[in-house]
Amino acid sequence: MDSDGDIDYHYRSSLAIDSKDKIHISYYDKTNNDIKYATKDFQSPTPTPSPQPTPTPTVVATPTAAQTPTPIITPTVTPGPTPIPACEPENITADQKNTVVSIDSNAQAAITITCEDGTPLEDKKVAWKIKQGKKNISITPKNATTDANGQALFTITGVKKGRAKVEFTSGDLKVKVKVKVKE
């Protein structure tokens, strides 16, 4: 197992021996924020029979063979995939519900998707639609995918003085952002 970094063998670790005496170990690597997995085949030592003394008229001691040493386990560490939360998207939020931008200037909108417990969801597609004031703003990209923090980033550009409303969606989830474009 690892000797470098901040390894927590007591937190989120697991040890199992399968029916073929193969050892399986999983543990949490705090340094790399990752779950690691190690395994090793372990076969019980086969005892070596001691030779039996041969009866003879004279007393002679027959040496016994040394016992087979127990093998040392050297696990092979195989990095596993980053765990994926077992939840469905429950919430979509915008970092700002009201944004002000000048003509020919940009503002960034961060849209976050989370589970019911607040866990961020990665790889969720977020799209947008301008519901009001289509001539007042432009938005790029057309859609984006959430990152490891559950966020998708969009750039809103002021085109014409006025107001606009944008609806960001992911599946059935929706959040609206109001935009004011000033000179």
PDB file of C-alpha atoms in Angstrom:
ATOM      1  CA  MET A   1       0.000   0.000   0.000  1.00  0.00           C
ATOM      2  CA  ASP A   2       1.098   3.632  -0.251  1.00  0.00           C
ATOM      3  CA  SER A   3       3.700   5.116   2.022  1.00  0.00           C
ATOM      4  CA  ASP A   4       3.701   8.627   0.509  1.00  0.00           C
ATOM      5  CA  GLY A   5       1.076  11.330   1.015  1.00  0.00           C
ATOM      6  CA  ASP A   6      -1.763  11.509   3.476  1.00  0.00           C
ATOM      7  CA  ILE A   7      -3.239   8.005   3.510  1.00  0.00           C
ATOM      8  CA  ASP A   8      -6.015   7.307   5.991  1.00  0.00           C
ATOM      9  CA  TYR A   9      -6.155   3.542   6.524  1.00  0.00           C
ATOM     10  CA  HIS A  10      -8.909   3.835   9.135  1.00  0.00           C
ATOM     11  CA  TYR A  11     -11.317   6.082   7.232  1.00  0.00           C
ATOM     12  CA  ARG A  12     -13.300   4.479   4.430  1.00  0.00           C
ATOM     13  CA  SER A  13     -11.032   1.403   4.269  1.00  0.00           C
ATOM     14  CA  SER A  14     -12.087  -2.158   3.661  1.00  0.00           C
ATOM     15  CA  LEU A  15     -10.370  -5.559   3.769  1.00  0.00           C
ATOM     16  CA  ALA A  16     -11.742  -8.833   2.403  1.00  0.00           C
ATOM     17  CA  ILE A  17     -10.416 -12.311   1.648  1.00  0.00           C
ATOM     18  CA  ASP A  18     -12.261 -14.175  -1.072  1.00  0.00           C
ATOM     19  CA  SER A  19     -12.902 -17.926  -1.382  1.00  0.00           C
ATOM     20  CA  LYS A  20      -9.582 -18.402  -3.180  1.00  0.00           C
ATOM     21  CA  ASP A  21      -7.599 -16.725  -0.346  1.00  0.00           C
ATOM     22  CA  LYS A  22      -7.085 -13.567  -2.431  1.00  0.00           C
ATOM     23  CA  ILE A  23      -6.850 -10.424  -0.290  1.00  0.00           C
ATOM     24  CA  HIS A  24      -8.710  -7.279  -1.420  1.00  0.00           C
ATOM     25  CA  ILE A  25      -8.040  -3.886   0.225  1.00  0.00           C
ATOM     26  CA  SER A  26      -9.585  -0.510  -0.574  1.00  0.00           C
ATOM     27  CA  TYR A  27      -8.616   2.707   1.169  1.00  0.00           C
ATOM     28  CA  TYR A  28      -8.872   6.500   0.903  1.00  0.00           C
ATOM     29  CA  ASP A  29      -5.925   8.602  -0.327  1.00  0.00           C
ATOM     30  CA  LYS A  30      -6.480  12.110   1.115  1.00  0.00           C
ATOM     31  CA  THR A  31      -3.565  13.617  -0.866  1.00  0.00           C
ATOM     32  CA  ASN A  32      -5.092  12.684  -4.231  1.00  0.00           C
ATOM     33  CA  ASN A  33      -8.727  12.691  -3.058  1.00  0.00           C
ATOM     34  CA  ASP A  34      -9.083   9.201  -4.468  1.00  0.00           C
ATOM     35  CA  ILE A  35     -10.053   5.689  -3.476  1.00  0.00           C
ATOM     36  CA  LYS A  36      -7.275   3.144  -4.003  1.00  0.00           C
ATOM     37  CA  TYR A  37      -7.456  -0.638  -4.356  1.00  0.00           C
ATOM     38  CA  ALA A  38      -4.826  -3.266  -3.630  1.00  0.00           C
ATOM     39  CA  THR A  39      -4.958  -7.023  -4.048  1.00  0.00           C
ATOM     40  CA  LYS A  40      -2.643  -9.994  -3.551  1.00  0.00           C
ATOM     41  CA  ASP A  41      -2.973 -13.751  -3.920  1.00  0.00           C
ATOM     42  CA  PHE A  42      -2.246 -15.399  -0.594  1.00  0.00           C
ATOM     43  CA  GLN A  43      -1.810 -19.100  -0.421  1.00  0.00           C
ATOM     44  CA  SER A  44      -1.531 -20.868   2.903  1.00  0.00           C
ATOM     45  CA  PRO A  45       1.905 -22.394   3.378  1.00  0.00           C
ATOM     46  CA  THR A  46       2.089 -26.114   2.752  1.00  0.00           C
ATOM     47  CA  PRO A  47       3.770 -27.739   5.741  1.00  0.00           C
ATOM     48  CA  THR A  48       6.881 -29.706   4.899  1.00  0.00           C
ATOM     49  CA  PRO A  49       6.709 -33.117   6.562  1.00  0.00           C
ATOM     50  CA  SER A  50       9.518 -33.879   8.981  1.00  0.00           C
ATOM     51  CA  PRO A  51      11.422 -37.041   8.219  1.00  0.00           C
ATOM     52  CA  GLN A  52      10.728 -39.821  10.716  1.00  0.00           C
ATOM     53  CA  PRO A  53      13.703 -41.178  12.633  1.00  0.00           C
ATOM     54  CA  THR A  54      14.918 -44.477  11.268  1.00  0.00           C
ATOM     55  CA  PRO A  55      15.117 -47.120  13.985  1.00  0.00           C
ATOM     56  CA  THR A  56      18.680 -48.402  14.321  1.00  0.00           C
ATOM     57  CA  PRO A  57      20.563 -50.135  17.073  1.00  0.00           C
ATOM     58  CA  THR A  58      22.454 -46.944  17.841  1.00  0.00           C
ATOM     59  CA  VAL A  59      20.762 -43.702  18.845  1.00  0.00           C
ATOM     60  CA  VAL A  60      21.222 -41.165  16.036  1.00  0.00           C
ATOM     61  CA  ALA A  61      19.299 -37.911  15.864  1.00  0.00           C
ATOM     62  CA  THR A  62      17.874 -37.097  12.466  1.00  0.00           C
ATOM     63  CA  PRO A  63      17.566 -33.341  11.805  1.00  0.00           C
ATOM     64  CA  THR A  64      14.126 -32.037  10.882  1.00  0.00           C
ATOM     65  CA  ALA A  65      13.588 -29.846   7.860  1.00  0.00           C
ATOM     66  CA  ALA A  66      12.913 -26.140   8.436  1.00  0.00           C
ATOM     67  CA  GLN A  67       9.307 -25.041   8.180  1.00  0.00           C
ATOM     68  CA  THR A  68       8.308 -23.140   5.041  1.00  0.00           C
ATOM     69  CA  PRO A  69       8.215 -19.403   5.912  1.00  0.00           C
ATOM     70  CA  THR A  70       4.951 -17.495   5.640  1.00  0.00           C
ATOM     71  CA  PRO A  71       4.930 -15.403   2.422  1.00  0.00           C
ATOM     72  CA  ILE A  72       5.066 -11.622   2.761  1.00  0.00           C
ATOM     73  CA  ILE A  73       2.108  -9.864   1.150  1.00  0.00           C
ATOM     74  CA  THR A  74       3.093  -7.127  -1.277  1.00  0.00           C
ATOM     75  CA  PRO A  75      -0.136  -5.605  -2.578  1.00  0.00           C
ATOM     76  CA  THR A  76      -0.410  -4.241  -6.069  1.00  0.00           C
ATOM     77  CA  VAL A  77      -2.065  -0.817  -5.976  1.00  0.00           C
ATOM     78  CA  THR A  78      -4.502  -0.204  -8.781  1.00  0.00           C
ATOM     79  CA  PRO A  79      -6.096   3.265  -8.783  1.00  0.00           C
ATOM     80  CA  GLY A  80      -9.849   2.966  -9.027  1.00  0.00           C
ATOM     81  CA  PRO A  81     -12.269   5.359 -10.632  1.00  0.00           C
ATOM     82  CA  THR A  82     -13.470   8.393  -8.755  1.00  0.00           C
ATOM     83  CA  PRO A  83     -16.693   7.468  -7.006  1.00  0.00           C
ATOM     84  CA  ILE A  84     -19.833   8.749  -8.651  1.00  0.00           C
ATOM     85  CA  PRO A  85     -22.551   9.966  -6.312  1.00  0.00           C
ATOM     86  CA  ALA A  86     -25.548   7.657  -6.284  1.00  0.00           C
ATOM     87  CA  CYS A  87     -28.174  10.366  -6.598  1.00  0.00           C
ATOM     88  CA  GLU A  88     -30.300  12.125  -9.141  1.00  0.00           C
ATOM     89  CA  PRO A  89     -30.179  15.873  -9.941  1.00  0.00           C
ATOM     90  CA  GLU A  90     -32.521  17.639  -7.513  1.00  0.00           C
ATOM     91  CA  ASN A  91     -31.468  21.311  -7.546  1.00  0.00           C
ATOM     92  CA  ILE A  92     -30.263  23.869 -10.073  1.00  0.00           C
ATOM     93  CA  THR A  93     -29.059  27.276  -8.916  1.00  0.00           C
ATOM     94  CA  ALA A  94     -27.497  30.391 -10.438  1.00  0.00           C
ATOM     95  CA  ASP A  95     -24.713  32.231  -8.646  1.00  0.00           C
ATOM     96  CA  GLN A  96     -26.601  35.483  -9.384  1.00  0.00           C
ATOM     97  CA  LYS A  97     -30.336  35.716 -10.054  1.00  0.00           C
ATOM     98  CA  ASN A  98     -29.917  39.361 -11.176  1.00  0.00           C
ATOM     99  CA  THR A  99     -27.018  40.388 -13.383  1.00  0.00           C
ATOM    100  CA  VAL A 100     -26.029  43.824 -14.682  1.00  0.00           C
ATOM    101  CA  VAL A 101     -23.854  44.121 -17.772  1.00  0.00           C
ATOM    102  CA  SER A 102     -22.848  47.058 -19.996  1.00  0.00           C
ATOM    103  CA  ILE A 103     -23.189  47.079 -23.779  1.00  0.00           C
ATOM    104  CA  ASP A 104     -20.225  45.211 -25.345  1.00  0.00           C
ATOM    105  CA  SER A 105     -19.196  43.906 -21.904  1.00  0.00           C
ATOM    106  CA  ASN A 106     -19.464  40.437 -20.413  1.00  0.00           C
ATOM    107  CA  ALA A 107     -20.774  38.904 -17.218  1.00  0.00           C
ATOM    108  CA  GLN A 108     -20.317  35.294 -16.208  1.00  0.00           C
ATOM    109  CA  ALA A 109     -23.174  33.090 -14.993  1.00  0.00           C
ATOM    110  CA  ALA A 110     -22.306  29.974 -12.972  1.00  0.00           C
ATOM    111  CA  ILE A 111     -25.099  27.386 -12.933  1.00  0.00           C
ATOM    112  CA  THR A 112     -24.757  24.620 -10.322  1.00  0.00           C
ATOM    113  CA  ILE A 113     -26.520  21.247 -10.225  1.00  0.00           C
ATOM    114  CA  THR A 114     -26.650  19.242  -6.993  1.00  0.00           C
ATOM    115  CA  CYS A 115     -28.292  16.219  -5.384  1.00  0.00           C
ATOM    116  CA  GLU A 116     -30.881  16.671  -2.653  1.00  0.00           C
ATOM    117  CA  ASP A 117     -28.113  16.492  -0.029  1.00  0.00           C
ATOM    118  CA  GLY A 118     -26.066  19.195  -1.799  1.00  0.00           C
ATOM    119  CA  THR A 119     -23.535  16.887  -3.456  1.00  0.00           C
ATOM    120  CA  PRO A 120     -22.411  18.488  -6.765  1.00  0.00           C
ATOM    121  CA  LEU A 121     -23.129  16.508  -9.932  1.00  0.00           C
ATOM    122  CA  GLU A 122     -20.540  16.258 -12.686  1.00  0.00           C
ATOM    123  CA  ASP A 123     -21.207  15.692 -16.414  1.00  0.00           C
ATOM    124  CA  LYS A 124     -24.753  17.107 -16.472  1.00  0.00           C
ATOM    125  CA  LYS A 125     -25.739  19.092 -19.578  1.00  0.00           C
ATOM    126  CA  VAL A 126     -27.043  22.632 -19.006  1.00  0.00           C
ATOM    127  CA  ALA A 127     -28.729  24.630 -21.811  1.00  0.00           C
ATOM    128  CA  TRP A 128     -30.318  28.091 -21.897  1.00  0.00           C
ATOM    129  CA  LYS A 129     -33.120  29.972 -23.604  1.00  0.00           C
ATOM    130  CA  ILE A 130     -33.660  33.727 -23.666  1.00  0.00           C
ATOM    131  CA  LYS A 131     -37.287  34.127 -22.592  1.00  0.00           C
ATOM    132  CA  GLN A 132     -37.410  37.929 -22.883  1.00  0.00           C
ATOM    133  CA  GLY A 133     -35.139  40.595 -24.448  1.00  0.00           C
ATOM    134  CA  LYS A 134     -33.558  38.395 -27.131  1.00  0.00           C
ATOM    135  CA  LYS A 135     -32.082  41.446 -28.903  1.00  0.00           C
ATOM    136  CA  ASN A 136     -30.514  42.819 -25.689  1.00  0.00           C
ATOM    137  CA  ILE A 137     -28.030  40.020 -24.902  1.00  0.00           C
ATOM    138  CA  SER A 138     -26.109  37.104 -26.342  1.00  0.00           C
ATOM    139  CA  ILE A 139     -24.925  34.020 -24.448  1.00  0.00           C
ATOM    140  CA  THR A 140     -22.138  31.529 -25.075  1.00  0.00           C
ATOM    141  CA  PRO A 141     -21.765  28.613 -25.172  1.00  0.00           C
ATOM    142  CA  LYS A 142     -25.148  27.285 -26.320  1.00  0.00           C
ATOM    143  CA  ASN A 143     -24.875  24.514 -23.712  1.00  0.00           C
ATOM    144  CA  ALA A 144     -22.237  23.337 -21.248  1.00  0.00           C
ATOM    145  CA  THR A 145     -21.502  20.320 -19.064  1.00  0.00           C
ATOM    146  CA  THR A 146     -21.042  20.585 -15.310  1.00  0.00           C
ATOM    147  CA  ASP A 147     -17.541  20.145 -13.897  1.00  0.00           C
ATOM    148  CA  ALA A 148     -16.438  18.310 -10.715  1.00  0.00           C
ATOM    149  CA  ASN A 149     -17.951  21.151  -8.646  1.00  0.00           C
ATOM    150  CA  GLY A 150     -21.312  20.696 -10.397  1.00  0.00           C
ATOM    151  CA  GLN A 151     -20.904  24.019 -12.244  1.00  0.00           C
ATOM    152  CA  ALA A 152     -21.441  25.011 -15.865  1.00  0.00           C
ATOM    153  CA  LEU A 153     -20.189  28.481 -16.875  1.00  0.00           C
ATOM    154  CA  PHE A 154     -21.790  30.828 -19.412  1.00  0.00           C
ATOM    155  CA  THR A 155     -20.819  34.269 -20.712  1.00  0.00           C
ATOM    156  CA  ILE A 156     -23.593  36.872 -21.082  1.00  0.00           C
ATOM    157  CA  THR A 157     -22.738  39.784 -23.382  1.00  0.00           C
ATOM    158  CA  GLY A 158     -24.645  43.072 -23.396  1.00  0.00           C
ATOM    159  CA  VAL A 159     -25.833  43.950 -26.944  1.00  0.00           C
ATOM    160  CA  LYS A 160     -28.538  46.605 -26.504  1.00  0.00           C
ATOM    161  CA  LYS A 161     -29.752  48.664 -23.526  1.00  0.00           C
ATOM    162  CA  GLY A 162     -32.744  47.016 -21.847  1.00  0.00           C
ATOM    163  CA  ARG A 163     -33.729  43.945 -19.855  1.00  0.00           C
ATOM    164  CA  ALA A 164     -33.671  40.215 -20.538  1.00  0.00           C
ATOM    165  CA  LYS A 165     -34.677  36.997 -18.839  1.00  0.00           C
ATOM    166  CA  VAL A 166     -32.753  33.763 -19.349  1.00  0.00           C
ATOM    167  CA  GLU A 167     -33.920  30.289 -18.351  1.00  0.00           C
ATOM    168  CA  PHE A 168     -31.163  27.716 -17.718  1.00  0.00           C
ATOM    169  CA  THR A 169     -32.292  24.080 -17.820  1.00  0.00           C
ATOM    170  CA  SER A 170     -30.955  20.604 -17.153  1.00  0.00           C
ATOM    171  CA  GLY A 171     -33.504  17.847 -17.673  1.00  0.00           C
ATOM    172  CA  ASP A 172     -36.620  18.922 -15.758  1.00  0.00           C
ATOM    173  CA  LEU A 173     -34.703  21.428 -13.600  1.00  0.00           C
ATOM    174  CA  LYS A 174     -34.959  25.175 -14.382  1.00  0.00           C
ATOM    175  CA  VAL A 175     -33.579  28.425 -12.968  1.00  0.00           C
ATOM    176  CA  LYS A 176     -34.189  31.959 -14.254  1.00  0.00           C
ATOM    177  CA  VAL A 177     -31.709  34.827 -14.373  1.00  0.00           C
ATOM    178  CA  LYS A 178     -32.693  38.457 -14.968  1.00  0.00           C
ATOM    179  CA  VAL A 179     -30.218  40.597 -16.910  1.00  0.00           C
ATOM    180  CA  LYS A 180     -30.105  44.397 -17.072  1.00  0.00           C
ATOM    181  CA  VAL A 181     -28.058  45.872 -19.940  1.00  0.00           C
ATOM    182  CA  LYS A 182     -26.861  49.421 -19.364  1.00  0.00           C
ATOM    183  CA  GLU A 183     -24.891  51.812 -21.556  1.00  0.00           C
TER     184      GLU A 183
END
